[in-house]
């Protein structure tokens, strides 16, 4: 199994914000810290703001911050939202006859169970769990 880059960036943004709770952070700052595209982060930040996970402050001196404490942000909820509702394999789509062997195949059930297990495990953790060693993470992210 592999998460999308969008989910990866979503989690990275949230980790950065959890480490910087005392101030507003900016997309260029986060992009520089992780050496990733500002354009991709703009999409991530937009989705997080629409979902109410982060607050966005516009204008001079603006930026983004967590909308609630890291202890209240469940990783399973975040990854489900960022991965979307697309079927994990063709045979799980709503389109009839999308897979020729679907009536006799057990793959869909196995994969569904695997993803349920992944999300159940992620549900056990919060954003706070990801930033338990804040000084070490901050040191790595602020290196030039």
GROMACS .gro file of C-alpha atoms in nm, residues 4-127:
model
  124
    4UNK     CA    1  -0.052   0.959  -0.227
    5UNK     CA    2   0.191   1.247  -0.226
    6UNK     CA    3  -0.106   1.465  -0.132
    7UNK     CA    4  -0.153   1.269   0.192
    8UNK     CA    5   0.220   1.278   0.263
    9UNK     CA    6   0.226   1.657   0.222
   10UNK     CA    7  -0.091   1.693   0.427
   11UNK     CA    8   0.071   1.515   0.721
   12UNK     CA    9   0.393   1.715   0.681
   13UNK     CA   10   0.205   2.046   0.687
   14UNK     CA   11   0.021   1.942   1.002
   15UNK     CA   12   0.343   1.832   1.170
   16UNK     CA   13   0.509   2.164   1.086
   17UNK     CA   14   0.213   2.356   1.227
   18UNK     CA   15   0.209   2.141   1.541
   19UNK     CA   16   0.573   2.236   1.598
   20UNK     CA   17   0.495   2.608   1.548
   21UNK     CA   18   0.177   2.651   1.750
   22UNK     CA   19   0.282   2.986   1.893
   23UNK     CA   20   0.282   3.164   1.556
   24UNK     CA   21   0.142   3.170   1.204
   25UNK     CA   22   0.339   2.976   0.945
   26UNK     CA   23   0.349   3.043   0.572
   27UNK     CA   24   0.337   2.814   0.273
   28UNK     CA   25   0.678   2.932   0.144
   29UNK     CA   26   0.828   2.863   0.486
   30UNK     CA   27   0.686   2.510   0.498
   31UNK     CA   28   0.786   2.441   0.137
   32UNK     CA   29   1.143   2.551   0.211
   33UNK     CA   30   1.161   2.340   0.528
   34UNK     CA   31   1.063   2.024   0.341
   35UNK     CA   32   1.213   2.124   0.005
   36UNK     CA   33   0.883   2.066  -0.174
   37UNK     CA   34   0.666   2.262  -0.417
   38UNK     CA   35   0.469   2.562  -0.292
   39UNK     CA   36   0.204   2.490  -0.556
   40UNK     CA   37   0.137   2.144  -0.415
   41UNK     CA   38   0.123   2.284  -0.063
   42UNK     CA   39  -0.130   2.546  -0.166
   43UNK     CA   40  -0.370   2.268  -0.264
   44UNK     CA   41  -0.306   2.083   0.061
   45UNK     CA   42  -0.356   2.396   0.271
   46UNK     CA   43  -0.675   2.482   0.085
   47UNK     CA   44  -0.823   2.138   0.161
   48UNK     CA   45  -0.715   2.151   0.525
   49UNK     CA   46  -0.871   2.495   0.568
   50UNK     CA   47  -1.197   2.385   0.401
   51UNK     CA   48  -1.210   2.085   0.634
   52UNK     CA   49  -1.160   2.310   0.937
   53UNK     CA   50  -0.835   2.143   1.041
   54UNK     CA   51  -0.634   2.462   1.001
   55UNK     CA   52  -0.713   2.832   1.019
   56UNK     CA   53  -0.595   3.061   0.743
   57UNK     CA   54  -0.529   3.428   0.811
   58UNK     CA   55  -0.510   3.647   0.500
   59UNK     CA   56  -0.321   3.968   0.444
   60UNK     CA   57   0.009   4.110   0.557
   61UNK     CA   58   0.141   3.909   0.847
   62UNK     CA   59  -0.103   3.630   0.766
   63UNK     CA   60  -0.042   3.260   0.754
   64UNK     CA   61  -0.181   2.932   0.875
   65UNK     CA   62  -0.212   2.751   1.208
   66UNK     CA   63  -0.386   2.451   1.353
   67UNK     CA   64  -0.754   2.507   1.423
   68UNK     CA   65  -0.751   2.269   1.719
   69UNK     CA   66  -0.494   2.101   1.946
   70UNK     CA   67  -0.276   1.827   1.792
   71UNK     CA   68  -0.415   1.582   2.048
   72UNK     CA   69  -0.757   1.616   1.884
   73UNK     CA   70  -0.644   1.554   1.526
   74UNK     CA   71  -0.668   1.183   1.442
   75UNK     CA   72  -0.439   1.063   1.165
   76UNK     CA   73  -0.698   0.823   1.024
   77UNK     CA   74  -0.945   1.107   0.974
   78UNK     CA   75  -0.681   1.318   0.799
   79UNK     CA   76  -0.563   1.042   0.566
   80UNK     CA   77  -0.919   0.936   0.479
   81UNK     CA   78  -0.999   1.294   0.381
   82UNK     CA   79  -0.681   1.345   0.179
   83UNK     CA   80  -0.704   1.011  -0.001
   84UNK     CA   81  -1.065   1.076  -0.103
   85UNK     CA   82  -1.331   0.824  -0.192
   86UNK     CA   83  -1.177   0.672  -0.503
   87UNK     CA   84  -1.188   0.293  -0.502
   88UNK     CA   85  -0.855   0.130  -0.416
   89UNK     CA   86  -0.896  -0.114  -0.704
   90UNK     CA   87  -1.114  -0.118  -1.013
   91UNK     CA   88  -1.346  -0.391  -0.886
   92UNK     CA   89  -1.457  -0.174  -0.594
   93UNK     CA   90  -1.590   0.101  -0.819
   94UNK     CA   91  -1.962   0.164  -0.853
   95UNK     CA   92  -1.953   0.102  -1.225
   96UNK     CA   93  -2.120  -0.228  -1.319
   97UNK     CA   94  -1.897  -0.489  -1.480
   98UNK     CA   95  -1.585  -0.283  -1.421
   99UNK     CA   96  -1.389  -0.604  -1.371
  100UNK     CA   97  -1.452  -0.923  -1.560
  101UNK     CA   98  -1.362  -1.159  -1.275
  102UNK     CA   99  -1.536  -0.965  -0.995
  103UNK     CA  100  -1.809  -1.226  -0.935
  104UNK     CA  101  -1.549  -1.493  -0.850
  105UNK     CA  102  -1.265  -1.283  -0.713
  106UNK     CA  103  -1.179  -1.239  -0.345
  107UNK     CA  104  -0.921  -0.965  -0.400
  108UNK     CA  105  -1.165  -0.683  -0.329
  109UNK     CA  106  -1.254  -0.824   0.013
  110UNK     CA  107  -0.889  -0.877   0.104
  111UNK     CA  108  -0.789  -0.527  -0.002
  112UNK     CA  109  -1.087  -0.369   0.171
  113UNK     CA  110  -0.990  -0.543   0.493
  114UNK     CA  111  -0.628  -0.432   0.454
  115UNK     CA  112  -0.730  -0.068   0.412
  116UNK     CA  113  -0.973  -0.091   0.704
  117UNK     CA  114  -0.683  -0.218   0.915
  118UNK     CA  115  -0.457   0.064   0.796
  119UNK     CA  116  -0.716   0.328   0.885
  120UNK     CA  117  -0.794   0.162   1.219
  121UNK     CA  118  -0.425   0.178   1.305
  122UNK     CA  119  -0.401   0.542   1.198
  123UNK     CA  120  -0.709   0.617   1.410
  124UNK     CA  121  -0.510   0.509   1.716
  125UNK     CA  122  -0.268   0.800   1.669
  126UNK     CA  123  -0.299   1.176   1.678
  127UNK     CA  124  -0.091   1.456   1.535
   0.00000   0.00000   0.00000
